[in-house]
mmCIF file with all atom_site columns, C-alpha atoms in Angstrom:
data_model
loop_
_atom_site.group_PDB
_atom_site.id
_atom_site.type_symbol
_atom_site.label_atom_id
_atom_site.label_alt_id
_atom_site.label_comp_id
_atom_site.label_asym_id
_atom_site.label_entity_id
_atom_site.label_seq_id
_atom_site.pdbx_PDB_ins_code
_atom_site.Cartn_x
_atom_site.Cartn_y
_atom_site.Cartn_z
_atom_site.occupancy
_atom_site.B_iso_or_equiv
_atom_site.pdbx_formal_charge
_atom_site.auth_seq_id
_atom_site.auth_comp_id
_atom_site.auth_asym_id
_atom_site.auth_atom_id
_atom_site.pdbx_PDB_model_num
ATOM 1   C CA . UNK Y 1 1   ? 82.572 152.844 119.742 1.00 46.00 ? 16  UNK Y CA 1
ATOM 2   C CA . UNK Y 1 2   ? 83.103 152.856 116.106 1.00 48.00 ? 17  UNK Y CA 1
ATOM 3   C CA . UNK Y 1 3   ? 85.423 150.099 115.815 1.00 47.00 ? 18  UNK Y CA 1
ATOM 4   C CA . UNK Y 1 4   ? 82.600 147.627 117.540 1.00 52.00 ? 19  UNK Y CA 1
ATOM 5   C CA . UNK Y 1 5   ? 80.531 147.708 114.512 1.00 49.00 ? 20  UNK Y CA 1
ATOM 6   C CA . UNK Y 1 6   ? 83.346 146.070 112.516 1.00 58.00 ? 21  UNK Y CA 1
ATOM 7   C CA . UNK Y 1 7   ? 84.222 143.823 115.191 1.00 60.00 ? 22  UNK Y CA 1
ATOM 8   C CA . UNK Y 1 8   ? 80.560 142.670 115.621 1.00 61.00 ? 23  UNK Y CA 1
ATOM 9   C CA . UNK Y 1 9   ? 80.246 142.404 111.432 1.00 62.00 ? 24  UNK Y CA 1
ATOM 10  C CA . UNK Y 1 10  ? 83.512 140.324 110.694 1.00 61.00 ? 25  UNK Y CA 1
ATOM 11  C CA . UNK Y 1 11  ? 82.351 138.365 114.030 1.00 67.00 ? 26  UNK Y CA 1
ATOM 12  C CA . UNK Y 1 12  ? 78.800 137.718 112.640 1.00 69.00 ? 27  UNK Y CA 1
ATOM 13  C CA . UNK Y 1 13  ? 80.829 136.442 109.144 1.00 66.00 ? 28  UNK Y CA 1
ATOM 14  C CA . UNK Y 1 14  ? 82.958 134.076 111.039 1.00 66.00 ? 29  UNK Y CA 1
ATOM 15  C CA . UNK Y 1 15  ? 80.082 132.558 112.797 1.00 70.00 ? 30  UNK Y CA 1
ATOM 16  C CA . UNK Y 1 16  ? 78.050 132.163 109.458 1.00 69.00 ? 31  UNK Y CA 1
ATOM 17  C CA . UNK Y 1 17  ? 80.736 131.013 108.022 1.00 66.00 ? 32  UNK Y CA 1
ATOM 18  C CA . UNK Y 1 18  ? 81.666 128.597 110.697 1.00 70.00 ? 33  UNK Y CA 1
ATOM 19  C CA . UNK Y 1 19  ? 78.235 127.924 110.696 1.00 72.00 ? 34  UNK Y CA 1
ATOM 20  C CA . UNK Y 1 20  ? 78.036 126.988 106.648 1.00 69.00 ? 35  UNK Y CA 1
ATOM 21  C CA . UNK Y 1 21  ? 81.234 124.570 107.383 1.00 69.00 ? 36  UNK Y CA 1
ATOM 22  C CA . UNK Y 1 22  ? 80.005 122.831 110.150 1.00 76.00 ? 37  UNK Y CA 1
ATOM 23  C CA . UNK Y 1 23  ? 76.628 121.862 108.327 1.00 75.00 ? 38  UNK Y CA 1
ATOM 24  C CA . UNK Y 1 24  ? 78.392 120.798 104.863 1.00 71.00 ? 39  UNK Y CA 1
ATOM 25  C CA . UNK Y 1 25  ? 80.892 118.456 106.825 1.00 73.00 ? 40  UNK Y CA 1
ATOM 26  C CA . UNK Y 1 26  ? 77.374 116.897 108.937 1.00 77.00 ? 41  UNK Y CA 1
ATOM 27  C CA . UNK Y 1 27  ? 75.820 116.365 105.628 1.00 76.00 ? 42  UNK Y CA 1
ATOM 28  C CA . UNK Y 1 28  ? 79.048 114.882 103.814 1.00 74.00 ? 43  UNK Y CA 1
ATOM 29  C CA . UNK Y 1 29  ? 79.157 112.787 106.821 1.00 75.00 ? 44  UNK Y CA 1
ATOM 30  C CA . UNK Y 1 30  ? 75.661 111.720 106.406 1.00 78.00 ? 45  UNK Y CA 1
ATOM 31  C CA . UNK Y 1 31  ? 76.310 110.981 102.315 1.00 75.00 ? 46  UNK Y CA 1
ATOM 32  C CA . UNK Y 1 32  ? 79.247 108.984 103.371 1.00 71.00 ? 47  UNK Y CA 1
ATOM 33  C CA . UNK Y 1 33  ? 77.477 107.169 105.666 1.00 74.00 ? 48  UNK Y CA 1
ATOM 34  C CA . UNK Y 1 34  ? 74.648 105.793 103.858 1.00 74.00 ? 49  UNK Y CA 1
ATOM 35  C CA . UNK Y 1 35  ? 77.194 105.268 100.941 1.00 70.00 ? 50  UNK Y CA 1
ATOM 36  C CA . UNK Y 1 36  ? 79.444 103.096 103.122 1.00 68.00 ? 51  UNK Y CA 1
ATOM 37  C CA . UNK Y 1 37  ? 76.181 100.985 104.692 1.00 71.00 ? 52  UNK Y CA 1
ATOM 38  C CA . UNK Y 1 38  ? 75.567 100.320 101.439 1.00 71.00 ? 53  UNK Y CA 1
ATOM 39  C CA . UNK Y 1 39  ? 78.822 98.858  100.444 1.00 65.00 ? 54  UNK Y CA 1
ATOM 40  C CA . UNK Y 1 40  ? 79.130 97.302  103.599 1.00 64.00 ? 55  UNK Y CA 1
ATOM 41  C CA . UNK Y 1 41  ? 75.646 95.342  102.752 1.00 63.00 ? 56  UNK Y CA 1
ATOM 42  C CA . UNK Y 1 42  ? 76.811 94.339  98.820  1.00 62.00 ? 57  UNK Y CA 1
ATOM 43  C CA . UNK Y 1 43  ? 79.890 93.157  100.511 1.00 62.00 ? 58  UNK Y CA 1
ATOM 44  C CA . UNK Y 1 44  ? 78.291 91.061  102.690 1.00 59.00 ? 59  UNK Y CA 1
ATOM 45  C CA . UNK Y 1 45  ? 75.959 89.916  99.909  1.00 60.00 ? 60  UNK Y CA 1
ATOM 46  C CA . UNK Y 1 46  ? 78.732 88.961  97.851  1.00 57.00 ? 61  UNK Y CA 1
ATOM 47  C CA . UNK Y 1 47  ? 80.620 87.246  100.343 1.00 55.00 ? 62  UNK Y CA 1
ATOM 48  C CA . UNK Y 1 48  ? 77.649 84.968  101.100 1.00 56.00 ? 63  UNK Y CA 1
ATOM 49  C CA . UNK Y 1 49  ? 75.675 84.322  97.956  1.00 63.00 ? 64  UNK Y CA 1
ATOM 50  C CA . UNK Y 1 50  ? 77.101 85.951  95.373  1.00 69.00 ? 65  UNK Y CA 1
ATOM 51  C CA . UNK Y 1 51  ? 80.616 84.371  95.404  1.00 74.00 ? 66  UNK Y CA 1
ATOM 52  C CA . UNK Y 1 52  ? 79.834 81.175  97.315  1.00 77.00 ? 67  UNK Y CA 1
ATOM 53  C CA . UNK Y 1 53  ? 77.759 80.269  94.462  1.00 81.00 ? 68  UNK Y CA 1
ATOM 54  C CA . UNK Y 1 54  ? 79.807 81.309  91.466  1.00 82.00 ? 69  UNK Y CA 1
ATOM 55  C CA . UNK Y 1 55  ? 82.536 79.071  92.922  1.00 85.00 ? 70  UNK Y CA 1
ATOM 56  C CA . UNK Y 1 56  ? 79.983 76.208  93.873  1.00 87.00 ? 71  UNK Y CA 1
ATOM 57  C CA . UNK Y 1 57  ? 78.679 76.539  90.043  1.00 87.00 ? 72  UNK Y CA 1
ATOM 58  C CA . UNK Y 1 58  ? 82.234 76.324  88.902  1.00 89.00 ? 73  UNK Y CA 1
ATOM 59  C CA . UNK Y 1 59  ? 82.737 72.813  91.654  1.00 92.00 ? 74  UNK Y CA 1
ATOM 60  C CA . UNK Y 1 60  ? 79.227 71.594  89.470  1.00 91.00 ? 75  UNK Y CA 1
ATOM 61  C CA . UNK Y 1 61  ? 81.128 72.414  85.763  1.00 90.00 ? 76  UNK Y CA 1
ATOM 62  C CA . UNK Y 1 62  ? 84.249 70.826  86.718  1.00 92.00 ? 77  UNK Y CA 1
ATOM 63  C CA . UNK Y 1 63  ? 82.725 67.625  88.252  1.00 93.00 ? 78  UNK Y CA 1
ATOM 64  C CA . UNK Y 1 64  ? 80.660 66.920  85.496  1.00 92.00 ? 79  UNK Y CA 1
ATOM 65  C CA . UNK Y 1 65  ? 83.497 66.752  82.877  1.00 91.00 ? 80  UNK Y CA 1
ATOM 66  C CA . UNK Y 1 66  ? 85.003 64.092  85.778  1.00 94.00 ? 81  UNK Y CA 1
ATOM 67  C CA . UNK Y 1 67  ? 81.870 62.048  85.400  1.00 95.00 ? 82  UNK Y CA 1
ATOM 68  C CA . UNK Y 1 68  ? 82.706 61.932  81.649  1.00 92.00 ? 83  UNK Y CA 1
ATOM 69  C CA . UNK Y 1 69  ? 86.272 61.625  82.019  1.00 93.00 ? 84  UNK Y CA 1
ATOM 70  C CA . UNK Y 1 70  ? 85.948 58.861  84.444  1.00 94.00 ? 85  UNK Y CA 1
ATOM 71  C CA . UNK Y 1 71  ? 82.759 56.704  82.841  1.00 93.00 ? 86  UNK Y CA 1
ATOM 72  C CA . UNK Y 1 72  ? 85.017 56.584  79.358  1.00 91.00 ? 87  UNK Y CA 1
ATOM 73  C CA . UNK Y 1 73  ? 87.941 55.873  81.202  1.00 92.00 ? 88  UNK Y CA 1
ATOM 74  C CA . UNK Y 1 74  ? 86.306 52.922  82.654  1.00 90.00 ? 89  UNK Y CA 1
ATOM 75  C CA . UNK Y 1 75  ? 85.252 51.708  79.164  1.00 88.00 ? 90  UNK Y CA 1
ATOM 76  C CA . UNK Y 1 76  ? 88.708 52.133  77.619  1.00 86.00 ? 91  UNK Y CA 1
ATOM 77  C CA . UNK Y 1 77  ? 90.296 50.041  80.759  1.00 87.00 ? 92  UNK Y CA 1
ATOM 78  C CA . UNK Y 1 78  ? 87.508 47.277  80.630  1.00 86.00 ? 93  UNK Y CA 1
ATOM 79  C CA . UNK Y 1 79  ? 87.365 48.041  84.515  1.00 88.00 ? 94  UNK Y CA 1
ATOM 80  C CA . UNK Y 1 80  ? 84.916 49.587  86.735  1.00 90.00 ? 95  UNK Y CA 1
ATOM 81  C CA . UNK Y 1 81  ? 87.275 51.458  89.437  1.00 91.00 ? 96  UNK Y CA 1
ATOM 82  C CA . UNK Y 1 82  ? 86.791 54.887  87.665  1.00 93.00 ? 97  UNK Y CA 1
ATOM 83  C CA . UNK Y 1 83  ? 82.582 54.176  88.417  1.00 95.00 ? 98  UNK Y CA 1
ATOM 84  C CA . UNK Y 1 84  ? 83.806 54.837  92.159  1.00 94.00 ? 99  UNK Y CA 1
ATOM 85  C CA . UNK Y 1 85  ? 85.286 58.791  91.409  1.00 95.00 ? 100 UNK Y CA 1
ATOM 86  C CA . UNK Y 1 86  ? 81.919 59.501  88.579  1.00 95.00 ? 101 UNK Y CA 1
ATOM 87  C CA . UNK Y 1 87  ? 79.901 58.556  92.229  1.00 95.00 ? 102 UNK Y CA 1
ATOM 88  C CA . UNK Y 1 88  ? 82.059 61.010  94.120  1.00 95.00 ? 103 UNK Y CA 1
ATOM 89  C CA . UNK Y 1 89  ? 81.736 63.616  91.289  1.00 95.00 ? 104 UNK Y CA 1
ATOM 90  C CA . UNK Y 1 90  ? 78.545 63.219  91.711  1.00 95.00 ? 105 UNK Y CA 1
ATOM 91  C CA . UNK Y 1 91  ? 78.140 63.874  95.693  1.00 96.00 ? 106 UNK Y CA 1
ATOM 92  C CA . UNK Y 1 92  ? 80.127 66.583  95.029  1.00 95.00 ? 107 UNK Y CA 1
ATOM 93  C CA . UNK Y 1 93  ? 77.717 67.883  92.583  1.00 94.00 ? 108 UNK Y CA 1
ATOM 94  C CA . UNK Y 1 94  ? 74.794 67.213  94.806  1.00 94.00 ? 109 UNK Y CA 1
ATOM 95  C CA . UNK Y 1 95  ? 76.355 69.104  97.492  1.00 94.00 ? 110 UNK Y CA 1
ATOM 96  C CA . UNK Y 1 96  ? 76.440 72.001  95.555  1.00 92.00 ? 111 UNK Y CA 1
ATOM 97  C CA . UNK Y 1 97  ? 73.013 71.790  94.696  1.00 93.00 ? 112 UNK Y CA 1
ATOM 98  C CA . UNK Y 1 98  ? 72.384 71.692  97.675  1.00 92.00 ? 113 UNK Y CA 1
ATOM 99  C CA . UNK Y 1 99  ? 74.052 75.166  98.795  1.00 90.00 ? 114 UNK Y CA 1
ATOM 100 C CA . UNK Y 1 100 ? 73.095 76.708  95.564  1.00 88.00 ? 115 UNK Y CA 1
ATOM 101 C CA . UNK Y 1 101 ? 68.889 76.178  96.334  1.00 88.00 ? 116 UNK Y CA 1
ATOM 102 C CA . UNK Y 1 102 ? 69.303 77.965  99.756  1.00 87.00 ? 117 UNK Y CA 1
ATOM 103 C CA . UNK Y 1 103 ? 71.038 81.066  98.300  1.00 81.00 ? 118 UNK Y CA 1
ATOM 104 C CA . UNK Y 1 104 ? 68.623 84.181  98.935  1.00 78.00 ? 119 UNK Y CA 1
ATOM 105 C CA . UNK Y 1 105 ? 69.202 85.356  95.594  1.00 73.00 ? 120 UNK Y CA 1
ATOM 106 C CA . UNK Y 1 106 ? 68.528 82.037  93.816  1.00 76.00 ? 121 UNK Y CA 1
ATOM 107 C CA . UNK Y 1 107 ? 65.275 81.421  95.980  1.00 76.00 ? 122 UNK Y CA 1
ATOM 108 C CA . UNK Y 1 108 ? 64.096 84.628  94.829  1.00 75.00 ? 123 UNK Y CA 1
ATOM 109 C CA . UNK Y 1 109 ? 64.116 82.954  91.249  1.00 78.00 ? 124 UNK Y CA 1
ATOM 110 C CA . UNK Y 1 110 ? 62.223 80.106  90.874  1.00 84.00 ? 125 UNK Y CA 1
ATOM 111 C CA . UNK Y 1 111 ? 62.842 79.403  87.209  1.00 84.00 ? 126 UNK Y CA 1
ATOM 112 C CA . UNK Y 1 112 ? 66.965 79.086  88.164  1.00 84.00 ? 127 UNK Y CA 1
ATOM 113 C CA . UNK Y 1 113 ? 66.253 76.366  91.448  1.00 88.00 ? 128 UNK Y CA 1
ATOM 114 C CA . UNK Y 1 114 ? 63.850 74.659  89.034  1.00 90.00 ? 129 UNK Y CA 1
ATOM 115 C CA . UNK Y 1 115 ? 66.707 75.026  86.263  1.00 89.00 ? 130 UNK Y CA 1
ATOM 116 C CA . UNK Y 1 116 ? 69.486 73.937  89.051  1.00 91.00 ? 131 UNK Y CA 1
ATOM 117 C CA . UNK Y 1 117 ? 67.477 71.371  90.252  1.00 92.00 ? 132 UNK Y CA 1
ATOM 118 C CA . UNK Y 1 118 ? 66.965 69.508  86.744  1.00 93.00 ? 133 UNK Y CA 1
ATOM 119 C CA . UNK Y 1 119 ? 70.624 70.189  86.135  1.00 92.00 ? 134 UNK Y CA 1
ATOM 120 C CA . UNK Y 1 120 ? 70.813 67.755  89.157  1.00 94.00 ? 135 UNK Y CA 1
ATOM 121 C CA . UNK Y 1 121 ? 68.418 65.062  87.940  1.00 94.00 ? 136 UNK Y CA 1
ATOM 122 C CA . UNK Y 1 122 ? 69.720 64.728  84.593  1.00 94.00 ? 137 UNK Y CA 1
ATOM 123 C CA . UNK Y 1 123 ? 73.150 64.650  85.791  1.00 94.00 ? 138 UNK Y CA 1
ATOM 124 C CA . UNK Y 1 124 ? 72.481 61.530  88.275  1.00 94.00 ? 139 UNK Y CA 1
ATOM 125 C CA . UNK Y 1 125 ? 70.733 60.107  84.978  1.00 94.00 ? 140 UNK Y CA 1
ATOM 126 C CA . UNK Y 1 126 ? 73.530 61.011  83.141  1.00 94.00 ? 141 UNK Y CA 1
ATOM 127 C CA . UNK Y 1 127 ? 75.935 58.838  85.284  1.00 95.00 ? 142 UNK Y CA 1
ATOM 128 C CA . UNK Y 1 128 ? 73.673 56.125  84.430  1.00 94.00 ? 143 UNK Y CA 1
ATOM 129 C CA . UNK Y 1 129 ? 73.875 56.616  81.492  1.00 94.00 ? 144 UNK Y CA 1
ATOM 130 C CA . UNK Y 1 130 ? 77.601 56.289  81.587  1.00 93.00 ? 145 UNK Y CA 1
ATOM 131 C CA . UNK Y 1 131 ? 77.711 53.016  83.413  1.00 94.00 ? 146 UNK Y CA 1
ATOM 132 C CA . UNK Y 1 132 ? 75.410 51.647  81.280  1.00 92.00 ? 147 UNK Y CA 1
ATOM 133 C CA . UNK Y 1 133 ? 77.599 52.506  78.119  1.00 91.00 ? 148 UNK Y CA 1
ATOM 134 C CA . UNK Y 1 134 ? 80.325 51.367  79.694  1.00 91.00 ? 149 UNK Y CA 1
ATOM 135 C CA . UNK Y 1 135 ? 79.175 47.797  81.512  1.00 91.00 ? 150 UNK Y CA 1
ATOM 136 C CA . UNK Y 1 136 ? 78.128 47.447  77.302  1.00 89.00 ? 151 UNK Y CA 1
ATOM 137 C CA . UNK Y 1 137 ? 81.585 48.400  75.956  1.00 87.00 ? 152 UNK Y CA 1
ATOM 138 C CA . UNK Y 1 138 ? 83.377 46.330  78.368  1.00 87.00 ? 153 UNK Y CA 1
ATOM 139 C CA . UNK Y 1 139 ? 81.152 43.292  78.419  1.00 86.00 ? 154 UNK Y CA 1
ATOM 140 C CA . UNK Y 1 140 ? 80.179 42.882  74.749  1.00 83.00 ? 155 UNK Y CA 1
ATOM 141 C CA . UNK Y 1 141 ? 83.561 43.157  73.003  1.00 72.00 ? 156 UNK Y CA 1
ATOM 142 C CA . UNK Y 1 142 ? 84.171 46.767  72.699  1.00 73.00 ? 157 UNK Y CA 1
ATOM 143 C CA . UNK Y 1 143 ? 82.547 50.166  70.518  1.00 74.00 ? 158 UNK Y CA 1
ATOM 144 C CA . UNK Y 1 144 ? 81.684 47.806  67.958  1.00 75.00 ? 159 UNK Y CA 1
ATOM 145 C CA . UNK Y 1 145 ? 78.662 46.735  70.571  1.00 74.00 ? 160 UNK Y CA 1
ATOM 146 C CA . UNK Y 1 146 ? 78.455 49.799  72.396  1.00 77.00 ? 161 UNK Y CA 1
ATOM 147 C CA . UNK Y 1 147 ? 79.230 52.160  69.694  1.00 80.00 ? 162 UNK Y CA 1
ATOM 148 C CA . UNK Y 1 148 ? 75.814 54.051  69.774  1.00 87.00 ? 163 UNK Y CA 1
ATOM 149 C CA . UNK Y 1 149 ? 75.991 54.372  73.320  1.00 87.00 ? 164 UNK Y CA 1
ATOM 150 C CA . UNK Y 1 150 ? 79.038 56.109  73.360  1.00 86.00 ? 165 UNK Y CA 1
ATOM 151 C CA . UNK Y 1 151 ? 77.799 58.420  70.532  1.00 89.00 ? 166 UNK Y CA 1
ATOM 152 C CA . UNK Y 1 152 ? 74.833 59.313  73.002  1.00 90.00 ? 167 UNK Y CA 1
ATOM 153 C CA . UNK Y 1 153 ? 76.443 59.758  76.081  1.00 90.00 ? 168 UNK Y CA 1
ATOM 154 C CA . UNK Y 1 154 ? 78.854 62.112  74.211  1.00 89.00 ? 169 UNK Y CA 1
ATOM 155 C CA . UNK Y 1 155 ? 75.808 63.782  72.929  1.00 92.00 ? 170 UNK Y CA 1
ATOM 156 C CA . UNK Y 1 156 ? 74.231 64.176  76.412  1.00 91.00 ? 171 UNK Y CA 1
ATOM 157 C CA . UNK Y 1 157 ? 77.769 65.141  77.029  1.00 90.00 ? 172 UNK Y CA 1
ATOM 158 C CA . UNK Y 1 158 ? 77.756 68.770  75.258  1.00 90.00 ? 173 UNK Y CA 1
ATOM 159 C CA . UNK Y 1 159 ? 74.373 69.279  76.375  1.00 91.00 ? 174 UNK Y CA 1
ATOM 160 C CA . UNK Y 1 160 ? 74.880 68.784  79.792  1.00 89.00 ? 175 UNK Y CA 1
ATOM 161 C CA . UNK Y 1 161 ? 78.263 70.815  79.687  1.00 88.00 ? 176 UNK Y CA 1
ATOM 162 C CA . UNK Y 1 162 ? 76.371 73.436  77.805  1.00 90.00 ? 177 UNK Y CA 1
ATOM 163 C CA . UNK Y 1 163 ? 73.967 74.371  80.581  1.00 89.00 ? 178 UNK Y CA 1
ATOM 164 C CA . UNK Y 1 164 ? 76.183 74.167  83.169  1.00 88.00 ? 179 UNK Y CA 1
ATOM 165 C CA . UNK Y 1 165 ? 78.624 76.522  81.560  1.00 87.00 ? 180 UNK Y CA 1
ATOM 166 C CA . UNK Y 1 166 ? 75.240 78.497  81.154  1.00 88.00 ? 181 UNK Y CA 1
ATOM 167 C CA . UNK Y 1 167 ? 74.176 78.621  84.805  1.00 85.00 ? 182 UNK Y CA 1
ATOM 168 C CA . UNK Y 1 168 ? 78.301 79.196  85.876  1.00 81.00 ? 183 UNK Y CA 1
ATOM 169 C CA . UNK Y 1 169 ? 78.417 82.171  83.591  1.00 84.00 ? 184 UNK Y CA 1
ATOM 170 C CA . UNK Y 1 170 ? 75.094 83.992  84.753  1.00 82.00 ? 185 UNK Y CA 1
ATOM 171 C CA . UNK Y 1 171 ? 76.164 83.107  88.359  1.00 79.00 ? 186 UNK Y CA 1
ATOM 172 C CA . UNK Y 1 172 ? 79.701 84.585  87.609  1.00 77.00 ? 187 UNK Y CA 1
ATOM 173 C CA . UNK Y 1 173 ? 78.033 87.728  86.595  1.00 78.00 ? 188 UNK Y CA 1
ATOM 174 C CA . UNK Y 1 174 ? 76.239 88.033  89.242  1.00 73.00 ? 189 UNK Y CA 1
ATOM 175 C CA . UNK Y 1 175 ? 79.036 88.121  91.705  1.00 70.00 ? 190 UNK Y CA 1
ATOM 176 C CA . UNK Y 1 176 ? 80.722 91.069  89.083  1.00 71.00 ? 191 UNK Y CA 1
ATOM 177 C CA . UNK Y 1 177 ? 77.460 92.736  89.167  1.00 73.00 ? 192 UNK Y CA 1
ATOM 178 C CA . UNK Y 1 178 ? 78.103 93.125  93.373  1.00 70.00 ? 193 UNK Y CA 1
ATOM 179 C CA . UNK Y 1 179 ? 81.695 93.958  92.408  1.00 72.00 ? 194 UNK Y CA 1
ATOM 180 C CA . UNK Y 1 180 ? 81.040 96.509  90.122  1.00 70.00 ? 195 UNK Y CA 1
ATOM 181 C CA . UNK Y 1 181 ? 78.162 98.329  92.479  1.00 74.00 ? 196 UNK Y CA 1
ATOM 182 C CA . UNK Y 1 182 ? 80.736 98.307  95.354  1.00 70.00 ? 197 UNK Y CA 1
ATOM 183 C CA . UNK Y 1 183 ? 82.897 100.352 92.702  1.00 72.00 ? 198 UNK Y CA 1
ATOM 184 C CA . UNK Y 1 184 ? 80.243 102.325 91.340  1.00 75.00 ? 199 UNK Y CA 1
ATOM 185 C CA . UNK Y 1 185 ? 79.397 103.828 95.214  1.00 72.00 ? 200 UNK Y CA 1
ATOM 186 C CA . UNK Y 1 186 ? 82.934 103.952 96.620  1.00 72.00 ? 201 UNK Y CA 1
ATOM 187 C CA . UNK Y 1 187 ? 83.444 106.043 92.974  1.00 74.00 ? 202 UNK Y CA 1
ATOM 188 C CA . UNK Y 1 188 ? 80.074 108.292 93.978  1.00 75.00 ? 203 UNK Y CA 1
ATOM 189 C CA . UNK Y 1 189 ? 81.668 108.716 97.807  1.00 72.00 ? 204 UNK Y CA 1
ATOM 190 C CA . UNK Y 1 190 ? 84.600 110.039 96.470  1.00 75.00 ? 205 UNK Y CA 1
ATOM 191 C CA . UNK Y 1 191 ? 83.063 112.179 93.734  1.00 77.00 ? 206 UNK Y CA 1
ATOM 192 C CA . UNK Y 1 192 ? 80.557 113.988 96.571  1.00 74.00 ? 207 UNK Y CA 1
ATOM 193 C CA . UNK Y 1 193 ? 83.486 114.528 99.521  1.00 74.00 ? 208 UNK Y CA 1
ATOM 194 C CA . UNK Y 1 194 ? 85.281 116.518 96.904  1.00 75.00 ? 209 UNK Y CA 1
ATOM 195 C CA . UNK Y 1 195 ? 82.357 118.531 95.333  1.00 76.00 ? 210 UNK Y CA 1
ATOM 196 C CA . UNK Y 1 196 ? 81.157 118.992 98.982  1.00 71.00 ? 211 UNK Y CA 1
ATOM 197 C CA . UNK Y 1 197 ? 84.864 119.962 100.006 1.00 73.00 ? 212 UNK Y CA 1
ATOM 198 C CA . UNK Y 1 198 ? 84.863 122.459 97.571  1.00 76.00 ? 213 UNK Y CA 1
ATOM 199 C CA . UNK Y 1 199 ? 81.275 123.919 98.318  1.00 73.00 ? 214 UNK Y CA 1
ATOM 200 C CA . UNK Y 1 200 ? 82.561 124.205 102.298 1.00 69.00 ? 215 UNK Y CA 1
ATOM 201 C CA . UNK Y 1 201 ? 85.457 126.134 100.801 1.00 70.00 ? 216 UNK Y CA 1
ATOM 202 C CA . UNK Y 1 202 ? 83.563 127.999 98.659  1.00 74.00 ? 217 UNK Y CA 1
ATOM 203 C CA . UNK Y 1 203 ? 80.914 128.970 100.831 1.00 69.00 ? 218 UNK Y CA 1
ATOM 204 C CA . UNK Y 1 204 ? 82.700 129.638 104.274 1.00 63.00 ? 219 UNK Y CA 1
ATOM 205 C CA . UNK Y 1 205 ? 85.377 131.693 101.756 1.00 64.00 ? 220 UNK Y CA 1
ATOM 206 C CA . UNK Y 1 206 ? 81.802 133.964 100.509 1.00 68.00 ? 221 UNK Y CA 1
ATOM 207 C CA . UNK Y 1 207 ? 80.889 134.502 103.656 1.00 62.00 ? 222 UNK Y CA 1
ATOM 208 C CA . UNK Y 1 208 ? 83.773 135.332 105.214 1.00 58.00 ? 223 UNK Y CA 1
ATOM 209 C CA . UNK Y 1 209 ? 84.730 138.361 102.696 1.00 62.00 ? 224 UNK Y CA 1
ATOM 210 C CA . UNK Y 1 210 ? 81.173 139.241 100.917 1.00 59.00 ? 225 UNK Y CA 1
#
């Protein structure tokens, strides 16, 4: 009879400390969980806004040095075939604009559509711009006639590059932002399975020889 009360004390220990185990790994599971559903959702915010429109700001960038490229190319060759690829810079542009005003996160912010949107209308003005400057240069003998033309459609030139590069950076950081959170939580996962590891240890180790 003796040797039950030992039996029934070191049986009592392994059930606590079964006990402890079991509850730490249900609540690491739970952390883990809710850590994971929230990297699952960034991901899937940065696959469909975040990075769509990083790359679509970069398309917008890219096709407005083309307009440039191509108006002045026109001028140089006295010939209007480079007007046809400003017109499909600009479509290209427009479709982008286009994406970019239905993003979520962009709608939320109505100072960056209204900022997109003017982007838009001063490019299209822009490429009139352009034309203009360059039915001048090739009509009227040259950049004696259309010499101040040039000059300011290279000045609308920087400006427009300017805030473009402006609205591709701050939509670039946007998509590191969602990068970097994904990091930050997968880092906090990792950080809480081994502190909660070592609690289970700990614990079920306290129990079973206190």
């Amino acid at each position: 009879m003796s040797l039950s009360f030992p039996r029934k004390g070191l049986a009592r220990k392994m059930l606590l400390g079964f006990g402890a185990l079991i509850g730490l790994v249900v609540l690491m599971a739970m952390i883990n969980s809710v850590s994971l559903l929230r990297v699952g959702s960034r991901v899937g915010q940065m696959e469909v806004t975040a990075l769509p429109s990083a790359l679509h700001a970069d398309q917008i960038a890219l096709n407005t040095k083309r307009i440039q490229q191509n108006l002045v190319q026109a001028a140089a060759a006295f010939t209007k075939d480079n007007f046809k690829y400003a017109d499909l810079a600009m479509e290209d542009i427009r479709a982008s604009v286009a994406v970019l005003v239905k993003n979520p996160l962009l709608r939320a912010d109505a100072r960056a559509i209204e900022e997109i949107q003017a982007i838009e209308r001063d490019l299209i003005n822009f490429t009139a711009m352009g034309k203009n400057m360059a039915e001048i240069y090739m009509s009227q003998g040259g950049i004696d006639a259309a010499g101040a033309q040039l000059d300011a459609f290279d000045a609308a030139a920087r400006k427009l590059v300017l805030r473009v590069e402006t609205l591709q950076k701050r939509l670039a950081n946007d998509a590191v932002d969602a990068m970097h959170d994904i990091s930050s939580t997968l880092d906090s996962v990792m950080r809480m399975t081994l502190v909660l590891t070592g609690l289970s240890i700990v614990t079920s180790l306290g129990i079973a020889y206190g």
